[in-house]
Amino acid sequence: MYEYATRKREDIMIDLRGRDFLKLLDFTTEEIEYLIEVSQNLKNKKKNKEPHDYLKGKNIALIFEKDSTRTRCAFEVGAYDLGMNVTYLGPTGSQMGKKETIADTARVLTTMYDGIEYRGFEQNIVEELAKYATVPVWNGLTNEFHPTQMLADMLTIKEEFGTLKGLNFTYLGDARNNVANSLMVACAKLGLNFTCCAPKDLFPEEKLVNTCKEIAKENGTTITLTENPIEGTKDANVLYTDVWVSMGEPMELWEERINKLKPYQVNKKLIENANENAIFLHCLPSFHNIDTKIGKEIYEKYGLTEMEVTDEVFESPKSKVFEEAENRLHTIKAVMYETLK
């Protein structure tokens, strides 16, 4: 059995067995730091080709109401590495919410599986799944939060800088979405100074901002909201952005959102305005060229060859997006292991 059975950290016993993983607000700073450490340990084992099929014989169900590349692959490969079997239920693969209630689906799957992942729409769906399931439920993404992405982001930053505490983190773009919400929580919990750089009407909800400010205050760091991209990126160690229109939003919103967010594009000017050691992160996929179907449509409609980040920055040595994408595997594996062992 893996050595992280339970761990005493600074006189705090950390034992996540049986826990749901729905949002980082549910976890203490020490628990999140612990998951990042476990992720690094499991990553080392993977790199060194050390078997770690500690959960052999267990079965998990993956409910995907929204398609994904990184999240699905990370859960499936992570499960296989841990020795588990996987059932994938895609957008048409389950009757949940159509012919069967969320509660009934949870109670059915609980009789067959040891863990359930959900990626889809409102946060209250994954919360209801967790309420009625008697096995761990993991949030692969909802409209409000994206906690597994946060662990990967923070592991990537820690690998780059050797620490998280005291770093300056700037998010640029639509700051009302699940990624921006979750990044603000993660930075507050882990001691990074978080700056949201966006148009005022795209700031995160005030209630969540106030909650994060209280958490950040306890950890000696700050939450800052600004509409000025030059002020917002000054001395930043990490620049982070996401697509300008979130999954599921209608194409009619693109023109308005593009015009509003053009000043927040991560480009050479903003990278050079940041700290000289700054890195660039993006949860992906990214519209940094016109080599995709949607990228071509954007170019034909709006004349843009790049959107939230320029190709120059995306392909530069400062970009750690593919290291970040790989870390989805190791961090999701850590969550599954720690909650199912």
mmCIF file of C-alpha atoms in Angstrom, residues 29 33 154 157-158 161-170 186-195 216 219-222 234-238 275 277:
data_model
loop_
_atom_site.group_PDB
_atom_site.id
_atom_site.type_symbol
_atom_site.label_atom_id
_atom_site.label_comp_id
_atom_site.label_asym_id
_atom_site.label_seq_id
_atom_site.Cartn_x
_atom_site.Cartn_y
_atom_site.Cartn_z
ATOM 1 C CA THR A 29 -5.333 24.769 3.216
ATOM 2 C CA GLU A 33 -1.415 21.205 0.060
ATOM 3 C CA MET A 154 -1.039 24.821 -8.466
ATOM 4 C CA ILE A 157 3.267 26.634 -10.384
ATOM 5 C CA LYS A 158 4.951 24.865 -7.479
ATOM 6 C CA PHE A 161 8.836 28.282 -8.509
ATOM 7 C CA GLY A 162 9.398 25.744 -5.740
ATOM 8 C CA THR A 163 6.676 27.383 -3.643
ATOM 9 C CA LEU A 164 3.211 28.902 -3.855
ATOM 10 C CA LYS A 165 3.089 31.283 -0.924
ATOM 11 C CA GLY A 166 3.655 34.941 -1.710
ATOM 12 C CA LEU A 167 3.517 34.613 -5.493
ATOM 13 C CA ASN A 168 1.519 37.145 -7.528
ATOM 14 C CA PHE A 169 -1.159 35.536 -9.688
ATOM 15 C CA THR A 170 -3.134 37.464 -12.330
ATOM 16 C CA ALA A 186 -7.246 28.323 -4.707
ATOM 17 C CA CYS A 187 -5.025 31.389 -4.421
ATOM 18 C CA ALA A 188 -6.777 32.525 -1.235
ATOM 19 C CA LYS A 189 -6.429 29.076 0.316
ATOM 20 C CA LEU A 190 -2.795 28.546 -0.695
ATOM 21 C CA GLY A 191 -1.348 32.005 -0.034
ATOM 22 C CA LEU A 192 -0.963 33.529 -3.495
ATOM 23 C CA ASN A 193 -1.890 37.173 -4.122
ATOM 24 C CA PHE A 194 -4.761 37.007 -6.611
ATOM 25 C CA THR A 195 -5.535 39.786 -9.081
ATOM 26 C CA ALA A 216 -6.793 35.412 1.948
ATOM 27 C CA ASN A 219 -3.194 33.588 4.963
ATOM 28 C CA GLY A 220 -1.604 37.045 4.746
ATOM 29 C CA THR A 221 -2.387 37.613 1.071
ATOM 30 C CA THR A 222 -4.722 39.770 -1.007
ATOM 31 C CA LYS A 234 2.620 44.457 -12.974
ATOM 32 C CA ASP A 235 5.089 42.144 -11.163
ATOM 33 C CA ALA A 236 2.868 39.092 -11.728
ATOM 34 C CA ASN A 237 4.585 35.712 -11.492
ATOM 35 C CA VAL A 238 1.722 33.925 -13.234
ATOM 36 C CA ASN A 275 7.800 39.837 -13.489
ATOM 37 C CA ASN A 277 10.224 35.142 -14.234
#
